[in-house]
């Protein structure tokens, strides 16, 4: 798909230099850059969603479980 975007001249020139150095077409460079950008933000979105879910849960041990664990240990004298 063809699109038209406006970017600062300095950014364009830097991108052109990088594309030449890596032997990429301009389209390939911009496609790679956009792919990486989208991966990064998708990852951040997933992290935010996980934080929202797990942020609501207690991070402590259930008191009943802690009691059962302590009862399962043999009694020792020091």
mmCIF file with all atom_site columns, N, CA and C in Angstrom:
data_model
loop_
_atom_site.group_PDB
_atom_site.id
_atom_site.type_symbol
_atom_site.label_atom_id
_atom_site.label_alt_id
_atom_site.label_comp_id
_atom_site.label_asym_id
_atom_site.label_entity_id
_atom_site.label_seq_id
_atom_site.pdbx_PDB_ins_code
_atom_site.Cartn_x
_atom_site.Cartn_y
_atom_site.Cartn_z
_atom_site.occupancy
_atom_site.B_iso_or_equiv
_atom_site.pdbx_formal_charge
_atom_site.auth_seq_id
_atom_site.auth_comp_id
_atom_site.auth_asym_id
_atom_site.auth_atom_id
_atom_site.pdbx_PDB_model_num
ATOM 1   N N  . UNK A 1 1  ? 0.850  -1.166  0.000  1.00 0.00 ? 1  UNK A N  1
ATOM 2   C CA . UNK A 1 1  ? 0.000  0.000   0.000  1.00 0.00 ? 1  UNK A CA 1
ATOM 3   C C  . UNK A 1 1  ? 0.897  1.231   0.000  1.00 0.00 ? 1  UNK A C  1
ATOM 4   N N  . UNK A 1 2  ? 0.533  2.192   -0.775 1.00 0.00 ? 2  UNK A N  1
ATOM 5   C CA . UNK A 1 2  ? 1.284  3.444   -0.801 1.00 0.00 ? 2  UNK A CA 1
ATOM 6   C C  . UNK A 1 2  ? 0.628  4.434   0.144  1.00 0.00 ? 2  UNK A C  1
ATOM 7   N N  . UNK A 1 3  ? 1.493  5.164   0.870  1.00 0.00 ? 3  UNK A N  1
ATOM 8   C CA . UNK A 1 3  ? 1.007  6.216   1.753  1.00 0.00 ? 3  UNK A CA 1
ATOM 9   C C  . UNK A 1 3  ? 1.923  7.415   1.625  1.00 0.00 ? 3  UNK A C  1
ATOM 10  N N  . UNK A 1 4  ? 1.464  8.540   2.098  1.00 0.00 ? 4  UNK A N  1
ATOM 11  C CA . UNK A 1 4  ? 2.296  9.745   2.137  1.00 0.00 ? 4  UNK A CA 1
ATOM 12  C C  . UNK A 1 4  ? 2.313  10.236  3.577  1.00 0.00 ? 4  UNK A C  1
ATOM 13  N N  . UNK A 1 5  ? 3.506  10.515  4.078  1.00 0.00 ? 5  UNK A N  1
ATOM 14  C CA . UNK A 1 5  ? 3.650  11.025  5.439  1.00 0.00 ? 5  UNK A CA 1
ATOM 15  C C  . UNK A 1 5  ? 4.597  12.210  5.414  1.00 0.00 ? 5  UNK A C  1
ATOM 16  N N  . UNK A 1 6  ? 4.457  13.067  6.397  1.00 0.00 ? 6  UNK A N  1
ATOM 17  C CA . UNK A 1 6  ? 5.362  14.208  6.536  1.00 0.00 ? 6  UNK A CA 1
ATOM 18  C C  . UNK A 1 6  ? 6.221  13.983  7.767  1.00 0.00 ? 6  UNK A C  1
ATOM 19  N N  . UNK A 1 7  ? 7.546  14.070  7.576  1.00 0.00 ? 7  UNK A N  1
ATOM 20  C CA . UNK A 1 7  ? 8.486  13.933  8.683  1.00 0.00 ? 7  UNK A CA 1
ATOM 21  C C  . UNK A 1 7  ? 9.523  15.037  8.558  1.00 0.00 ? 7  UNK A C  1
ATOM 22  N N  . UNK A 1 8  ? 10.184 15.383  9.657  1.00 0.00 ? 8  UNK A N  1
ATOM 23  C CA . UNK A 1 8  ? 11.220 16.413  9.586  1.00 0.00 ? 8  UNK A CA 1
ATOM 24  C C  . UNK A 1 8  ? 12.354 15.991  8.643  1.00 0.00 ? 8  UNK A C  1
ATOM 25  N N  . UNK A 1 9  ? 12.956 16.971  7.988  1.00 0.00 ? 9  UNK A N  1
ATOM 26  C CA . UNK A 1 9  ? 14.042 16.701  7.040  1.00 0.00 ? 9  UNK A CA 1
ATOM 27  C C  . UNK A 1 9  ? 15.184 15.922  7.682  1.00 0.00 ? 9  UNK A C  1
ATOM 28  N N  . UNK A 1 10 ? 15.539 16.287  8.914  1.00 0.00 ? 10 UNK A N  1
ATOM 29  C CA . UNK A 1 10 ? 16.665 15.607  9.565  1.00 0.00 ? 10 UNK A CA 1
ATOM 30  C C  . UNK A 1 10 ? 16.356 14.129  9.797  1.00 0.00 ? 10 UNK A C  1
ATOM 31  N N  . UNK A 1 11 ? 15.123 13.815  10.141 1.00 0.00 ? 11 UNK A N  1
ATOM 32  C CA . UNK A 1 11 ? 14.729 12.422  10.334 1.00 0.00 ? 11 UNK A CA 1
ATOM 33  C C  . UNK A 1 11 ? 14.779 11.674  9.008  1.00 0.00 ? 11 UNK A C  1
ATOM 34  N N  . UNK A 1 12 ? 14.296 12.313  7.958  1.00 0.00 ? 12 UNK A N  1
ATOM 35  C CA . UNK A 1 12 ? 14.327 11.706  6.625  1.00 0.00 ? 12 UNK A CA 1
ATOM 36  C C  . UNK A 1 12 ? 15.759 11.415  6.198  1.00 0.00 ? 12 UNK A C  1
ATOM 37  N N  . UNK A 1 13 ? 16.641 12.381  6.389  1.00 0.00 ? 13 UNK A N  1
ATOM 38  C CA . UNK A 1 13 ? 18.040 12.207  5.985  1.00 0.00 ? 13 UNK A CA 1
ATOM 39  C C  . UNK A 1 13 ? 18.709 11.089  6.781  1.00 0.00 ? 13 UNK A C  1
ATOM 40  N N  . UNK A 1 14 ? 18.429 11.027  8.067  1.00 0.00 ? 14 UNK A N  1
ATOM 41  C CA . UNK A 1 14 ? 18.986 9.946   8.894  1.00 0.00 ? 14 UNK A CA 1
ATOM 42  C C  . UNK A 1 14 ? 18.474 8.583   8.431  1.00 0.00 ? 14 UNK A C  1
ATOM 43  N N  . UNK A 1 15 ? 17.203 8.522   8.098  1.00 0.00 ? 15 UNK A N  1
ATOM 44  C CA . UNK A 1 15 ? 16.615 7.271   7.620  1.00 0.00 ? 15 UNK A CA 1
ATOM 45  C C  . UNK A 1 15 ? 17.218 6.864   6.281  1.00 0.00 ? 15 UNK A C  1
ATOM 46  N N  . UNK A 1 16 ? 17.431 7.820   5.406  1.00 0.00 ? 16 UNK A N  1
ATOM 47  C CA . UNK A 1 16 ? 18.046 7.530   4.103  1.00 0.00 ? 16 UNK A CA 1
ATOM 48  C C  . UNK A 1 16 ? 19.456 6.973   4.288  1.00 0.00 ? 16 UNK A C  1
ATOM 49  N N  . UNK A 1 17 ? 20.205 7.579   5.190  1.00 0.00 ? 17 UNK A N  1
ATOM 50  C CA . UNK A 1 17 ? 21.571 7.116   5.462  1.00 0.00 ? 17 UNK A CA 1
ATOM 51  C C  . UNK A 1 17 ? 21.553 5.690   5.998  1.00 0.00 ? 17 UNK A C  1
ATOM 52  N N  . UNK A 1 18 ? 20.679 5.422   6.941  1.00 0.00 ? 18 UNK A N  1
ATOM 53  C CA . UNK A 1 18 ? 20.580 4.085   7.519  1.00 0.00 ? 18 UNK A CA 1
ATOM 54  C C  . UNK A 1 18 ? 20.160 3.059   6.466  1.00 0.00 ? 18 UNK A C  1
ATOM 55  N N  . UNK A 1 19 ? 19.209 3.410   5.631  1.00 0.00 ? 19 UNK A N  1
ATOM 56  C CA . UNK A 1 19 ? 18.755 2.496   4.578  1.00 0.00 ? 19 UNK A CA 1
ATOM 57  C C  . UNK A 1 19 ? 19.915 2.144   3.643  1.00 0.00 ? 19 UNK A C  1
ATOM 58  N N  . UNK A 1 20 ? 20.710 3.139   3.269  1.00 0.00 ? 20 UNK A N  1
ATOM 59  C CA . UNK A 1 20 ? 21.867 2.879   2.399  1.00 0.00 ? 20 UNK A CA 1
ATOM 60  C C  . UNK A 1 20 ? 22.875 1.967   3.099  1.00 0.00 ? 20 UNK A C  1
ATOM 61  N N  . UNK A 1 21 ? 23.157 2.261   4.372  1.00 0.00 ? 21 UNK A N  1
ATOM 62  C CA . UNK A 1 21 ? 24.133 1.461   5.127  1.00 0.00 ? 21 UNK A CA 1
ATOM 63  C C  . UNK A 1 21 ? 23.701 0.003   5.255  1.00 0.00 ? 21 UNK A C  1
ATOM 64  N N  . UNK A 1 22 ? 22.427 -0.208  5.377  1.00 0.00 ? 22 UNK A N  1
ATOM 65  C CA . UNK A 1 22 ? 21.909 -1.570  5.570  1.00 0.00 ? 22 UNK A CA 1
ATOM 66  C C  . UNK A 1 22 ? 21.437 -2.212  4.272  1.00 0.00 ? 22 UNK A C  1
ATOM 67  N N  . UNK A 1 23 ? 21.643 -1.515  3.179  1.00 0.00 ? 23 UNK A N  1
ATOM 68  C CA . UNK A 1 23 ? 21.239 -2.017  1.855  1.00 0.00 ? 23 UNK A CA 1
ATOM 69  C C  . UNK A 1 23 ? 19.751 -2.358  1.822  1.00 0.00 ? 23 UNK A C  1
ATOM 70  N N  . UNK A 1 24 ? 18.955 -1.441  2.343  1.00 0.00 ? 24 UNK A N  1
ATOM 71  C CA . UNK A 1 24 ? 17.501 -1.597  2.361  1.00 0.00 ? 24 UNK A CA 1
ATOM 72  C C  . UNK A 1 24 ? 16.867 -0.537  1.478  1.00 0.00 ? 24 UNK A C  1
ATOM 73  N N  . UNK A 1 25 ? 15.720 -0.865  0.950  1.00 0.00 ? 25 UNK A N  1
ATOM 74  C CA . UNK A 1 25 ? 14.949 0.173   0.272  1.00 0.00 ? 25 UNK A CA 1
ATOM 75  C C  . UNK A 1 25 ? 14.327 1.063   1.345  1.00 0.00 ? 25 UNK A C  1
ATOM 76  N N  . UNK A 1 26 ? 13.922 2.232   0.947  1.00 0.00 ? 26 UNK A N  1
ATOM 77  C CA . UNK A 1 26 ? 13.253 3.138   1.880  1.00 0.00 ? 26 UNK A CA 1
ATOM 78  C C  . UNK A 1 26 ? 12.000 2.465   2.442  1.00 0.00 ? 26 UNK A C  1
ATOM 79  N N  . UNK A 1 27 ? 11.239 1.817   1.574  1.00 0.00 ? 27 UNK A N  1
ATOM 80  C CA . UNK A 1 27 ? 10.013 1.143   2.026  1.00 0.00 ? 27 UNK A CA 1
ATOM 81  C C  . UNK A 1 27 ? 10.318 0.049   3.039  1.00 0.00 ? 27 UNK A C  1
ATOM 82  N N  . UNK A 1 28 ? 11.374 -0.724  2.791  1.00 0.00 ? 28 UNK A N  1
ATOM 83  C CA . UNK A 1 28 ? 11.736 -1.802  3.719  1.00 0.00 ? 28 UNK A CA 1
ATOM 84  C C  . UNK A 1 28 ? 12.154 -1.235  5.071  1.00 0.00 ? 28 UNK A C  1
ATOM 85  N N  . UNK A 1 29 ? 12.918 -0.151  5.058  1.00 0.00 ? 29 UNK A N  1
ATOM 86  C CA . UNK A 1 29 ? 13.345 0.467   6.312  1.00 0.00 ? 29 UNK A CA 1
ATOM 87  C C  . UNK A 1 29 ? 12.146 0.962   7.117  1.00 0.00 ? 29 UNK A C  1
ATOM 88  N N  . UNK A 1 30 ? 11.244 1.672   6.457  1.00 0.00 ? 30 UNK A N  1
ATOM 89  C CA . UNK A 1 30 ? 10.079 2.205   7.169  1.00 0.00 ? 30 UNK A CA 1
ATOM 90  C C  . UNK A 1 30 ? 9.165  1.068   7.645  1.00 0.00 ? 30 UNK A C  1
ATOM 91  N N  . UNK A 1 31 ? 9.045  0.008   6.862  1.00 0.00 ? 31 UNK A N  1
ATOM 92  C CA . UNK A 1 31 ? 8.226  -1.134  7.276  1.00 0.00 ? 31 UNK A CA 1
ATOM 93  C C  . UNK A 1 31 ? 8.835  -1.805  8.507  1.00 0.00 ? 31 UNK A C  1
ATOM 94  N N  . UNK A 1 32 ? 10.169 -1.967  8.505  1.00 0.00 ? 32 UNK A N  1
ATOM 95  C CA . UNK A 1 32 ? 10.847 -2.554  9.670  1.00 0.00 ? 32 UNK A CA 1
ATOM 96  C C  . UNK A 1 32 ? 10.666 -1.685  10.905 1.00 0.00 ? 32 UNK A C  1
ATOM 97  N N  . UNK A 1 33 ? 10.854 -0.402  10.731 1.00 0.00 ? 33 UNK A N  1
ATOM 98  C CA . UNK A 1 33 ? 10.741 0.523   11.864 1.00 0.00 ? 33 UNK A CA 1
ATOM 99  C C  . UNK A 1 33 ? 9.325  0.502   12.439 1.00 0.00 ? 33 UNK A C  1
ATOM 100 N N  . UNK A 1 34 ? 8.338  0.517   11.585 1.00 0.00 ? 34 UNK A N  1
ATOM 101 C CA . UNK A 1 34 ? 6.954  0.509   12.051 1.00 0.00 ? 34 UNK A CA 1
ATOM 102 C C  . UNK A 1 34 ? 6.602  -0.824  12.713 1.00 0.00 ? 34 UNK A C  1
ATOM 103 N N  . UNK A 1 35 ? 7.110  -1.913  12.171 1.00 0.00 ? 35 UNK A N  1
ATOM 104 C CA . UNK A 1 35 ? 6.884  -3.230  12.775 1.00 0.00 ? 35 UNK A CA 1
ATOM 105 C C  . UNK A 1 35 ? 7.443  -3.276  14.191 1.00 0.00 ? 35 UNK A C  1
ATOM 106 N N  . UNK A 1 36 ? 8.675  -2.803  14.369 1.00 0.00 ? 36 UNK A N  1
ATOM 107 C CA . UNK A 1 36 ? 9.295  -2.787  15.697 1.00 0.00 ? 36 UNK A CA 1
ATOM 108 C C  . UNK A 1 36 ? 8.530  -1.878  16.658 1.00 0.00 ? 36 UNK A C  1
ATOM 109 N N  . UNK A 1 37 ? 8.095  -0.735  16.178 1.00 0.00 ? 37 UNK A N  1
ATOM 110 C CA . UNK A 1 37 ? 7.332  0.203   16.998 1.00 0.00 ? 37 UNK A CA 1
ATOM 111 C C  . UNK A 1 37 ? 6.035  -0.443  17.475 1.00 0.00 ? 37 UNK A C  1
ATOM 112 N N  . UNK A 1 38 ? 5.351  -1.121  16.570 1.00 0.00 ? 38 UNK A N  1
ATOM 113 C CA . UNK A 1 38 ? 4.087  -1.771  16.926 1.00 0.00 ? 38 UNK A CA 1
ATOM 114 C C  . UNK A 1 38 ? 4.306  -2.922  17.903 1.00 0.00 ? 38 UNK A C  1
ATOM 115 N N  . UNK A 1 39 ? 5.382  -3.698  17.728 1.00 0.00 ? 39 UNK A N  1
ATOM 116 C CA . UNK A 1 39 ? 5.698  -4.775  18.671 1.00 0.00 ? 39 UNK A CA 1
ATOM 117 C C  . UNK A 1 39 ? 5.936  -4.211  20.062 1.00 0.00 ? 39 UNK A C  1
ATOM 118 N N  . UNK A 1 40 ? 6.703  -3.146  20.131 1.00 0.00 ? 40 UNK A N  1
ATOM 119 C CA . UNK A 1 40 ? 7.023  -2.526  21.413 1.00 0.00 ? 40 UNK A CA 1
ATOM 120 C C  . UNK A 1 40 ? 5.756  -2.074  22.128 1.00 0.00 ? 40 UNK A C  1
ATOM 121 N N  . UNK A 1 41 ? 4.889  -1.399  21.401 1.00 0.00 ? 41 UNK A N  1
ATOM 122 C CA . UNK A 1 41 ? 3.685  -0.878  22.039 1.00 0.00 ? 41 UNK A CA 1
ATOM 123 C C  . UNK A 1 41 ? 2.680  -1.978  22.342 1.00 0.00 ? 41 UNK A C  1
ATOM 124 N N  . UNK A 1 42 ? 2.667  -3.025  21.562 1.00 0.00 ? 42 UNK A N  1
ATOM 125 C CA . UNK A 1 42 ? 1.796  -4.167  21.860 1.00 0.00 ? 42 UNK A CA 1
ATOM 126 C C  . UNK A 1 42 ? 2.270  -4.827  23.156 1.00 0.00 ? 42 UNK A C  1
ATOM 127 N N  . UNK A 1 43 ? 3.583  -4.961  23.290 1.00 0.00 ? 43 UNK A N  1
ATOM 128 C CA . UNK A 1 43 ? 4.154  -5.546  24.501 1.00 0.00 ? 43 UNK A CA 1
ATOM 129 C C  . UNK A 1 43 ? 3.812  -4.695  25.721 1.00 0.00 ? 43 UNK A C  1
ATOM 130 N N  . UNK A 1 44 ? 3.906  -3.382  25.580 1.00 0.00 ? 44 UNK A N  1
ATOM 131 C CA . UNK A 1 44 ? 3.566  -2.481  26.686 1.00 0.00 ? 44 UNK A CA 1
ATOM 132 C C  . UNK A 1 44 ? 2.087  -2.601  27.048 1.00 0.00 ? 44 UNK A C  1
ATOM 133 N N  . UNK A 1 45 ? 1.247  -2.770  26.033 1.00 0.00 ? 45 UNK A N  1
ATOM 134 C CA . UNK A 1 45 ? -0.193 -2.909  26.268 1.00 0.00 ? 45 UNK A CA 1
ATOM 135 C C  . UNK A 1 45 ? -0.487 -4.198  27.036 1.00 0.00 ? 45 UNK A C  1
ATOM 136 N N  . UNK A 1 46 ? 0.171  -5.280  26.653 1.00 0.00 ? 46 UNK A N  1
ATOM 137 C CA . UNK A 1 46 ? -0.023 -6.556  27.344 1.00 0.00 ? 46 UNK A CA 1
ATOM 138 C C  . UNK A 1 46 ? 0.441  -6.446  28.794 1.00 0.00 ? 46 UNK A C  1
ATOM 139 N N  . UNK A 1 47 ? 1.594  -5.813  29.005 1.00 0.00 ? 47 UNK A N  1
ATOM 140 C CA . UNK A 1 47 ? 2.109  -5.627  30.365 1.00 0.00 ? 47 UNK A CA 1
ATOM 141 C C  . UNK A 1 47 ? 1.127  -4.819  31.204 1.00 0.00 ? 47 UNK A C  1
ATOM 142 N N  . UNK A 1 48 ? 0.575  -3.767  30.636 1.00 0.00 ? 48 UNK A N  1
ATOM 143 C CA . UNK A 1 48 ? -0.389 -2.938  31.365 1.00 0.00 ? 48 UNK A CA 1
ATOM 144 C C  . UNK A 1 48 ? -1.630 -3.747  31.732 1.00 0.00 ? 48 UNK A C  1
ATOM 145 N N  . UNK A 1 49 ? -2.096 -4.582  30.805 1.00 0.00 ? 49 UNK A N  1
ATOM 146 C CA . UNK A 1 49 ? -3.268 -5.408  31.087 1.00 0.00 ? 49 UNK A CA 1
ATOM 147 C C  . UNK A 1 49 ? -2.971 -6.424  32.187 1.00 0.00 ? 49 UNK A C  1
ATOM 148 N N  . UNK A 1 50 ? -1.789 -7.048  32.135 1.00 0.00 ? 50 UNK A N  1
ATOM 149 C CA . UNK A 1 50 ? -1.411 -8.003  33.183 1.00 0.00 ? 50 UNK A CA 1
ATOM 150 C C  . UNK A 1 50 ? -1.281 -7.312  34.534 1.00 0.00 ? 50 UNK A C  1
ATOM 151 N N  . UNK A 1 51 ? -0.692 -6.129  34.538 1.00 0.00 ? 51 UNK A N  1
ATOM 152 C CA . UNK A 1 51 ? -0.566 -5.370  35.787 1.00 0.00 ? 51 UNK A CA 1
ATOM 153 C C  . UNK A 1 51 ? -1.934 -5.040  36.361 1.00 0.00 ? 51 UNK A C  1
ATOM 154 N N  . UNK A 1 52 ? -2.874 -4.735  35.487 1.00 0.00 ? 52 UNK A N  1
ATOM 155 C CA . UNK A 1 52 ? -4.221 -4.411  35.947 1.00 0.00 ? 52 UNK A CA 1
ATOM 156 C C  . UNK A 1 52 ? -4.870 -5.640  36.590 1.00 0.00 ? 52 UNK A C  1
ATOM 157 N N  . UNK A 1 53 ? -4.709 -6.797  35.975 1.00 0.00 ? 53 UNK A N  1
ATOM 158 C CA . UNK A 1 53 ? -5.304 -8.026  36.509 1.00 0.00 ? 53 UNK A CA 1
ATOM 159 C C  . UNK A 1 53 ? -4.630 -8.430  37.810 1.00 0.00 ? 53 UNK A C  1
ATOM 160 N N  . UNK A 1 54 ? -3.300 -8.512  37.793 1.00 0.00 ? 54 UNK A N  1
ATOM 161 C CA . UNK A 1 54 ? -2.581 -8.996  38.970 1.00 0.00 ? 54 UNK A CA 1
ATOM 162 C C  . UNK A 1 54 ? -2.471 -7.944  40.064 1.00 0.00 ? 54 UNK A C  1
ATOM 163 N N  . UNK A 1 55 ? -2.663 -6.696  39.728 1.00 0.00 ? 55 UNK A N  1
ATOM 164 C CA . UNK A 1 55 ? -2.633 -5.644  40.736 1.00 0.00 ? 55 UNK A CA 1
ATOM 165 C C  . UNK A 1 55 ? -3.802 -5.729  41.695 1.00 0.00 ? 55 UNK A C  1
ATOM 166 N N  . UNK A 1 56 ? -4.860 -6.391  41.281 1.00 0.00 ? 56 UNK A N  1
ATOM 167 C CA . UNK A 1 56 ? -6.053 -6.536  42.113 1.00 0.00 ? 56 UNK A CA 1
ATOM 168 C C  . UNK A 1 56 ? -5.945 -7.725  43.060 1.00 0.00 ? 56 UNK A C  1
ATOM 169 N N  . UNK A 1 57 ? -4.964 -8.593  42.832 1.00 0.00 ? 57 UNK A N  1
ATOM 170 C CA . UNK A 1 57 ? -4.823 -9.787  43.657 1.00 0.00 ? 57 UNK A CA 1
ATOM 171 C C  . UNK A 1 57 ? -3.868 -9.533  44.810 1.00 0.00 ? 57 UNK A C  1
ATOM 172 N N  . UNK A 1 58 ? -4.142 -10.183 45.901 1.00 0.00 ? 58 UNK A N  1
ATOM 173 C CA . UNK A 1 58 ? -3.262 -10.106 47.060 1.00 0.00 ? 58 UNK A CA 1
ATOM 174 C C  . UNK A 1 58 ? -1.966 -10.830 46.739 1.00 0.00 ? 58 UNK A C  1
ATOM 175 N N  . UNK A 1 59 ? -0.862 -10.256 47.179 1.00 0.00 ? 59 UNK A N  1
ATOM 176 C CA . UNK A 1 59 ? 0.411  -10.916 46.928 1.00 0.00 ? 59 UNK A CA 1
ATOM 177 C C  . UNK A 1 59 ? 0.874  -11.727 48.132 1.00 0.00 ? 59 UNK A C  1
ATOM 178 N N  . UNK A 1 60 ? 0.042  -11.799 49.155 1.00 0.00 ? 60 UNK A N  1
ATOM 179 C CA . UNK A 1 60 ? 0.384  -12.563 50.352 1.00 0.00 ? 60 UNK A CA 1
ATOM 180 C C  . UNK A 1 60 ? -0.085 -14.003 50.245 1.00 0.00 ? 60 UNK A C  1
ATOM 181 N N  . UNK A 1 61 ? 0.416  -14.818 51.153 1.00 0.00 ? 61 UNK A N  1
ATOM 182 C CA . UNK A 1 61 ? 0.006  -16.218 51.218 1.00 0.00 ? 61 UNK A CA 1
ATOM 183 C C  . UNK A 1 61 ? -1.325 -16.290 51.958 1.00 0.00 ? 61 UNK A C  1
ATOM 184 N N  . UNK A 1 62 ? -2.210 -17.109 51.454 1.00 0.00 ? 62 UNK A N  1
ATOM 185 C CA . UNK A 1 62 ? -3.500 -17.320 52.100 1.00 0.00 ? 62 UNK A CA 1
ATOM 186 C C  . UNK A 1 62 ? -3.246 -17.802 53.530 1.00 0.00 ? 62 UNK A C  1
ATOM 187 N N  . UNK A 1 63 ? -3.873 -17.170 54.532 1.00 0.00 ? 63 UNK A N  1
ATOM 188 C CA . UNK A 1 63 ? -3.636 -17.556 55.928 1.00 0.00 ? 63 UNK A CA 1
ATOM 189 C C  . UNK A 1 63 ? -3.915 -19.035 56.203 1.00 0.00 ? 63 UNK A C  1
ATOM 190 N N  . UNK A 1 64 ? -4.937 -19.588 55.586 1.00 0.00 ? 64 UNK A N  1
ATOM 191 C CA . UNK A 1 64 ? -5.256 -21.007 55.803 1.00 0.00 ? 64 UNK A CA 1
ATOM 192 C C  . UNK A 1 64 ? -4.132 -21.886 55.256 1.00 0.00 ? 64 UNK A C  1
ATOM 193 N N  . UNK A 1 65 ? -3.597 -21.530 54.108 1.00 0.00 ? 65 UNK A N  1
ATOM 194 C CA . UNK A 1 65 ? -2.498 -22.287 53.520 1.00 0.00 ? 65 UNK A CA 1
ATOM 195 C C  . UNK A 1 65 ? -1.244 -22.180 54.388 1.00 0.00 ? 65 UNK A C  1
ATOM 196 N N  . UNK A 1 66 ? -0.955 -21.000 54.881 1.00 0.00 ? 66 UNK A N  1
ATOM 197 C CA . UNK A 1 66 ? 0.212  -20.807 55.749 1.00 0.00 ? 66 UNK A CA 1
ATOM 198 C C  . UNK A 1 66 ? 0.085  -21.671 57.004 1.00 0.00 ? 66 UNK A C  1
ATOM 199 N N  . UNK A 1 67 ? -1.115 -21.738 57.576 1.00 0.00 ? 67 UNK A N  1
ATOM 200 C CA . UNK A 1 67 ? -1.331 -22.557 58.779 1.00 0.00 ? 67 UNK A CA 1
ATOM 201 C C  . UNK A 1 67 ? -1.122 -24.029 58.461 1.00 0.00 ? 67 UNK A C  1
ATOM 202 N N  . UNK A 1 68 ? -1.662 -24.498 57.336 1.00 0.00 ? 68 UNK A N  1
ATOM 203 C CA . UNK A 1 68 ? -1.487 -25.900 56.950 1.00 0.00 ? 68 UNK A CA 1
ATOM 204 C C  . UNK A 1 68 ? -0.014 -26.226 56.712 1.00 0.00 ? 68 UNK A C  1
ATOM 205 N N  . UNK A 1 69 ? 0.703  -25.289 56.109 1.00 0.00 ? 69 UNK A N  1
ATOM 206 C CA . UNK A 1 69 ? 2.131  -25.510 55.876 1.00 0.00 ? 69 UNK A CA 1
ATOM 207 C C  . UNK A 1 69 ? 2.884  -25.643 57.197 1.00 0.00 ? 69 UNK A C  1
ATOM 208 N N  . UNK A 1 70 ? 2.582  -24.778 58.142 1.00 0.00 ? 70 UNK A N  1
ATOM 209 C CA . UNK A 1 70 ? 3.286  -24.840 59.428 1.00 0.00 ? 70 UNK A CA 1
ATOM 210 C C  . UNK A 1 70 ? 2.932  -26.114 60.190 1.00 0.00 ? 70 UNK A C  1
ATOM 211 N N  . UNK A 1 71 ? 1.698  -26.594 60.052 1.00 0.00 ? 71 UNK A N  1
ATOM 212 C CA . UNK A 1 71 ? 1.296  -27.832 60.722 1.00 0.00 ? 71 UNK A CA 1
ATOM 213 C C  . UNK A 1 71 ? 1.967  -29.054 60.099 1.00 0.00 ? 71 UNK A C  1
ATOM 214 N N  . UNK A 1 72 ? 2.331  -28.964 58.836 1.00 0.00 ? 72 UNK A N  1
ATOM 215 C CA . UNK A 1 72 ? 2.935  -30.115 58.156 1.00 0.00 ? 72 UNK A CA 1
ATOM 216 C C  . UNK A 1 72 ? 4.409  -30.292 58.506 1.00 0.00 ? 72 UNK A C  1
ATOM 217 N N  . UNK A 1 73 ? 5.027  -29.285 59.101 1.00 0.00 ? 73 UNK A N  1
ATOM 218 C CA . UNK A 1 73 ? 6.438  -29.373 59.481 1.00 0.00 ? 73 UNK A CA 1
ATOM 219 C C  . UNK A 1 73 ? 6.572  -30.098 60.812 1.00 0.00 ? 73 UNK A C  1
ATOM 220 N N  . UNK A 1 74 ? 7.560  -30.983 60.915 1.00 0.00 ? 74 UNK A N  1
ATOM 221 C CA . UNK A 1 74 ? 7.752  -31.674 62.200 1.00 0.00 ? 74 UNK A CA 1
ATOM 222 C C  . UNK A 1 74 ? 8.230  -30.697 63.266 1.00 0.00 ? 74 UNK A C  1
ATOM 223 N N  . UNK A 1 75 ? 7.836  -30.958 64.460 1.00 0.00 ? 75 UNK A N  1
ATOM 224 C CA . UNK A 1 75 ? 8.218  -30.114 65.585 1.00 0.00 ? 75 UNK A CA 1
ATOM 225 C C  . UNK A 1 75 ? 9.646  -30.461 65.996 1.00 0.00 ? 75 UNK A C  1
ATOM 226 N N  . UNK A 1 76 ? 10.500 -29.448 66.166 1.00 0.00 ? 76 UNK A N  1
ATOM 227 C CA . UNK A 1 76 ? 11.890 -29.676 66.562 1.00 0.00 ? 76 UNK A CA 1
ATOM 228 C C  . UNK A 1 76 ? 12.223 -28.809 67.759 1.00 0.00 ? 76 UNK A C  1
ATOM 229 N N  . UNK A 1 77 ? 13.057 -29.338 68.614 1.00 0.00 ? 77 UNK A N  1
ATOM 230 C CA . UNK A 1 77 ? 13.534 -28.543 69.740 1.00 0.00 ? 77 UNK A CA 1
ATOM 231 C C  . UNK A 1 77 ? 14.908 -28.005 69.390 1.00 0.00 ? 77 UNK A C  1
ATOM 232 N N  . UNK A 1 78 ? 15.171 -26.796 69.808 1.00 0.00 ? 78 UNK A N  1
ATOM 233 C CA . UNK A 1 78 ? 16.468 -26.170 69.521 1.00 0.00 ? 78 UNK A CA 1
ATOM 234 C C  . UNK A 1 78 ? 17.315 -26.191 70.733 1.00 0.00 ? 78 UNK A C  1
#
